[in-house]
Coordinates of C-alpha atoms in Angstrom, one line a residue:
M1 CA 0.0 0.0 0.0
K2 CA 1.3 3.4 -0.9
K3 CA 2.0 5.8 1.9
K4 CA -0.7 8.4 2.3
V5 CA -0.4 12.1 2.6
L6 CA -3.1 13.9 4.5
L7 CA -5.1 16.4 2.5
I8 CA -8.0 18.4 3.9
A9 CA -11.2 19.0 1.9
F10 CA -13.7 20.9 3.9
A11 CA -17.1 20.1 2.6
A12 CA -18.4 21.5 6.0
L13 CA -16.6 22.0 9.2
A14 CA -17.1 20.4 12.6
L15 CA -20.5 21.2 14.2
T16 CA -22.5 19.4 16.8
A17 CA -26.0 18.3 17.0
C18 CA -28.0 17.0 20.0
S19 CA -30.2 13.9 19.6
S20 CA -32.0 11.5 21.9
K21 CA -31.0 8.6 19.6
K22 CA -28.1 6.4 20.4
A23 CA -25.1 6.2 18.0
T24 CA -25.5 3.9 15.1
T25 CA -22.9 2.5 12.7
D26 CA -20.4 4.9 11.2
S27 CA -21.2 6.6 7.9
E28 CA -18.7 6.7 5.1
S29 CA -17.9 10.3 5.8
D30 CA -17.3 9.5 9.5
K31 CA -14.9 6.8 8.5
K32 CA -12.9 9.4 6.5
A33 CA -12.9 11.9 9.4
A34 CA -9.4 10.9 10.5
S35 CA -7.3 9.4 7.8
S36 CA -3.6 8.5 8.1
I37 CA -0.6 10.5 7.1
S38 CA 2.9 9.3 6.4
S39 CA 5.5 11.5 4.8
S40 CA 9.0 12.6 5.5
N41 CA 8.7 15.6 3.3
V42 CA 8.6 18.7 5.5
V43 CA 7.7 22.1 4.3
K44 CA 10.3 24.4 5.8
Q45 CA 9.4 28.0 5.2
T46 CA 10.8 30.3 7.8
S47 CA 8.9 33.4 6.5
N48 CA 5.7 31.5 6.2
K49 CA 2.8 32.8 8.3
I50 CA 0.7 29.7 7.7
N51 CA 1.5 28.2 11.1
L52 CA 0.1 26.9 14.3
T53 CA 0.8 30.2 16.2
N54 CA -1.3 32.2 13.8
Y55 CA -3.9 29.5 13.6
K56 CA -4.5 29.9 17.4
K57 CA -5.0 33.7 16.8
I58 CA -8.0 33.1 14.5
K59 CA -11.1 33.9 16.5
V60 CA -13.8 31.3 16.0
V61 CA -17.1 32.5 17.5
E62 CA -20.5 32.8 15.9
K63 CA -21.4 36.4 15.2
T64 CA -18.1 37.8 16.6
G65 CA -15.4 35.6 15.0
S66 CA -12.5 36.9 12.8
T67 CA -13.5 38.3 9.4
P68 CA -12.0 37.0 6.1
S69 CA -9.9 40.2 5.8
Q70 CA -8.5 39.8 9.3
V71 CA -7.5 36.2 8.7
T72 CA -6.0 37.1 5.3
D73 CA -3.9 39.9 6.9
L74 CA -2.9 37.6 9.7
L75 CA -1.7 34.8 7.3
G76 CA 0.0 37.2 5.0
R77 CA -1.6 36.3 1.7
E78 CA -4.9 35.4 0.0
A79 CA -6.2 31.9 0.3
D80 CA -5.1 29.3 -2.2
A81 CA -8.7 28.1 -2.7
K82 CA -12.2 29.0 -1.8
S83 CA -15.2 26.7 -1.8
K84 CA -18.9 26.8 -0.8
A85 CA -20.3 24.8 2.0
K86 CA -24.0 24.5 2.9
T87 CA -25.8 22.9 5.9
S88 CA -29.4 22.9 6.7
K89 CA -29.0 26.1 8.7
L90 CA -26.4 28.3 6.9
K91 CA -24.4 28.9 3.8
A92 CA -20.7 29.2 4.3
T93 CA -17.4 29.7 2.4
I94 CA -14.2 27.8 3.2
Y95 CA -10.9 29.4 2.7
T96 CA -7.9 27.1 2.4
W97 CA -4.2 28.0 2.6
E98 CA -1.7 25.4 1.5
G99 CA 1.8 24.8 2.9
V100 CA 1.9 24.9 6.7
Q101 CA 5.2 26.1 8.1
N102 CA 7.3 23.0 9.0
G103 CA 4.4 20.8 8.2
S104 CA 4.4 17.6 6.2
A105 CA 3.7 17.8 2.5
G106 CA 0.0 18.4 1.9
A107 CA -0.4 20.2 5.2
N108 CA -2.8 23.1 5.1
L109 CA -5.0 25.5 7.1
A110 CA -8.7 26.1 6.4
V111 CA -11.2 28.5 7.9
E112 CA -15.0 28.4 7.4
F113 CA -16.8 31.7 7.3
A114 CA -20.6 32.3 7.6
N115 CA -22.3 35.6 7.9
G116 CA -19.0 37.4 7.5
V117 CA -17.2 35.7 10.5
A118 CA -15.2 32.6 11.2
I119 CA -17.2 29.8 12.8
A120 CA -14.7 26.9 12.3
K121 CA -11.0 26.4 11.6
Q122 CA -8.6 23.5 11.1
I123 CA -4.9 22.9 10.6
S124 CA -3.4 19.6 9.5
G125 CA -0.1 17.9 8.8
L126 CA 1.8 19.2 11.8
V127 CA 5.1 17.4 12.5
V128 CA 5.4 16.2 16.1
N129 CA 8.6 14.8 17.5
R130 CA 7.5 12.2 20.0
S131 CA 9.7 10.9 22.7
K132 CA 7.9 7.5 22.6
Q133 CA 5.3 5.8 20.4
I134 CA 1.6 6.0 21.2
T135 CA 0.3 2.5 22.1
P136 CA -3.2 1.1 21.9
K137 CA -3.0 1.0 25.7
D138 CA -2.4 4.7 25.8
Y139 CA -5.5 5.2 23.6
K140 CA -7.6 3.0 25.8
S141 CA -6.6 4.9 28.8
L142 CA -8.3 8.1 27.5
K143 CA -11.5 8.4 29.5
K144 CA -14.6 10.5 29.1
G145 CA -14.3 13.7 31.1
M146 CA -10.5 14.1 30.8
T147 CA -9.3 17.6 30.2
Q148 CA -7.1 18.5 27.2
E149 CA -4.1 18.7 29.5
E150 CA -4.7 15.2 30.8
V151 CA -5.1 13.8 27.3
E152 CA -1.9 15.6 26.1
A153 CA 0.0 14.1 29.1
I154 CA -0.8 10.6 27.9
V155 CA -0.6 10.8 24.1
G156 CA 1.3 14.1 23.5
K157 CA 0.5 16.8 21.0
P158 CA -1.7 16.1 18.0
N159 CA -0.8 16.4 14.3
G160 CA -4.0 18.4 13.6
Y161 CA -6.5 20.6 15.3
S162 CA -10.0 21.6 14.5
E163 CA -12.3 24.0 16.3
S164 CA -15.9 25.2 15.7
D165 CA -18.3 27.4 17.4
Y166 CA -21.9 27.5 16.2
S167 CA -25.3 27.4 17.7
N168 CA -23.8 28.0 21.2
S169 CA -21.8 24.9 21.0
E170 CA -18.0 24.9 20.9
V171 CA -16.2 21.7 19.7
V172 CA -12.5 21.0 19.5
L173 CA -11.0 18.0 17.7
W174 CA -7.4 16.7 17.9
L175 CA -6.1 14.3 15.2
Y176 CA -3.2 11.9 15.8
T177 CA -1.5 10.4 12.7
S178 CA 2.2 9.9 13.6
G179 CA 4.1 7.9 16.1
L180 CA 1.4 5.3 16.7
K181 CA 2.5 1.8 17.5
S182 CA 0.7 -0.2 14.9
D183 CA 1.4 -2.6 12.0
D184 CA -1.0 -0.7 9.8
Q185 CA -1.6 3.0 8.9
A186 CA -3.3 3.9 12.1
N187 CA -4.8 7.2 13.3
F188 CA -7.3 8.4 15.9
Y189 CA -9.0 11.6 16.9
V190 CA -10.4 12.9 20.2
T191 CA -13.2 15.4 20.6
F192 CA -13.6 17.9 23.4
Q193 CA -16.5 20.1 24.6
K194 CA -15.9 22.6 27.4
N195 CA -12.4 21.2 27.7
K196 CA -13.7 17.8 28.5
L197 CA -13.2 14.6 26.4
V198 CA -16.6 13.5 25.0
A199 CA -15.6 11.3 22.1
K200 CA -12.7 9.3 20.6
K201 CA -12.4 7.2 17.5
A202 CA -9.6 5.2 16.0
Q203 CA -8.8 3.5 12.6
N204 CA -6.5 0.5 12.4
F205 CA -5.6 1.1 16.0
N206 CA -7.2 -1.6 18.1
G207 CA -10.8 -0.6 17.4
S208 CA -12.8 2.5 18.2
I209 CA -15.0 4.0 20.9
I210 CA -17.6 6.7 20.8
F211 CA -18.7 8.5 23.9
L212 CA -22.0 10.4 24.1
T213 CA -22.6 13.4 26.2
D214 CA -25.7 13.4 28.2
G215 CA -28.5 13.3 25.7
C216 CA -26.3 14.8 23.0
Q217 CA -24.6 12.9 20.3
V218 CA -21.3 14.3 19.0
I219 CA -21.5 14.5 15.2
H220 CA -18.1 15.9 14.6
P221 CA -16.7 15.2 11.4
S222 CA -18.3 16.9 8.8
V223 CA -14.6 18.0 8.9
R224 CA -13.2 15.5 6.4
F225 CA -9.6 14.3 6.0
F226 CA -9.2 12.8 2.6
A227 CA -6.1 10.8 1.6

């Protein structure tokens, strides 16, 4: 099997929806939500403003988030691509910047705007130098209700981040694609609400688990990682 390089295509960014129904089998889009990455090609651009530091400065808040012009000024250039996204509640435009500083080949940063402000953002392909491999046992030890700090203490920093704020619901997703102890191309992601772990899912990494918040099913990836 050829090694895969992570590319992001935002058909729609991560939102949440509450439901009284229990989780059912994964849809095809959910299965693609966290795909693997494997590449030794690192984009080294010292003057590049497409980086994690500036990603964190992008304000993602419904009605008061960063504007397209503010994000463009922050990142130092126009987006490489713009695409339309539509949900049942709003129409949005996704701006994508290619070439994340010191990221793997194919790494990019994307922001979804609706009603003139950012409501979601994502960065992928970050290179993380891990002191040890992440094992299935580490993954299993991630428990519902853990804070981001507690999760990072067990599995380290992620290779990708996603954040959305819409309909009074803030969701944060971390994607792990490198340094996993597995015979196959493994990956997993964890989802937080109010800084508490509410869901996790793995591919080719000893199975998967989905947690549900009280009466609210986390439907996180409409953010899609395509390989």
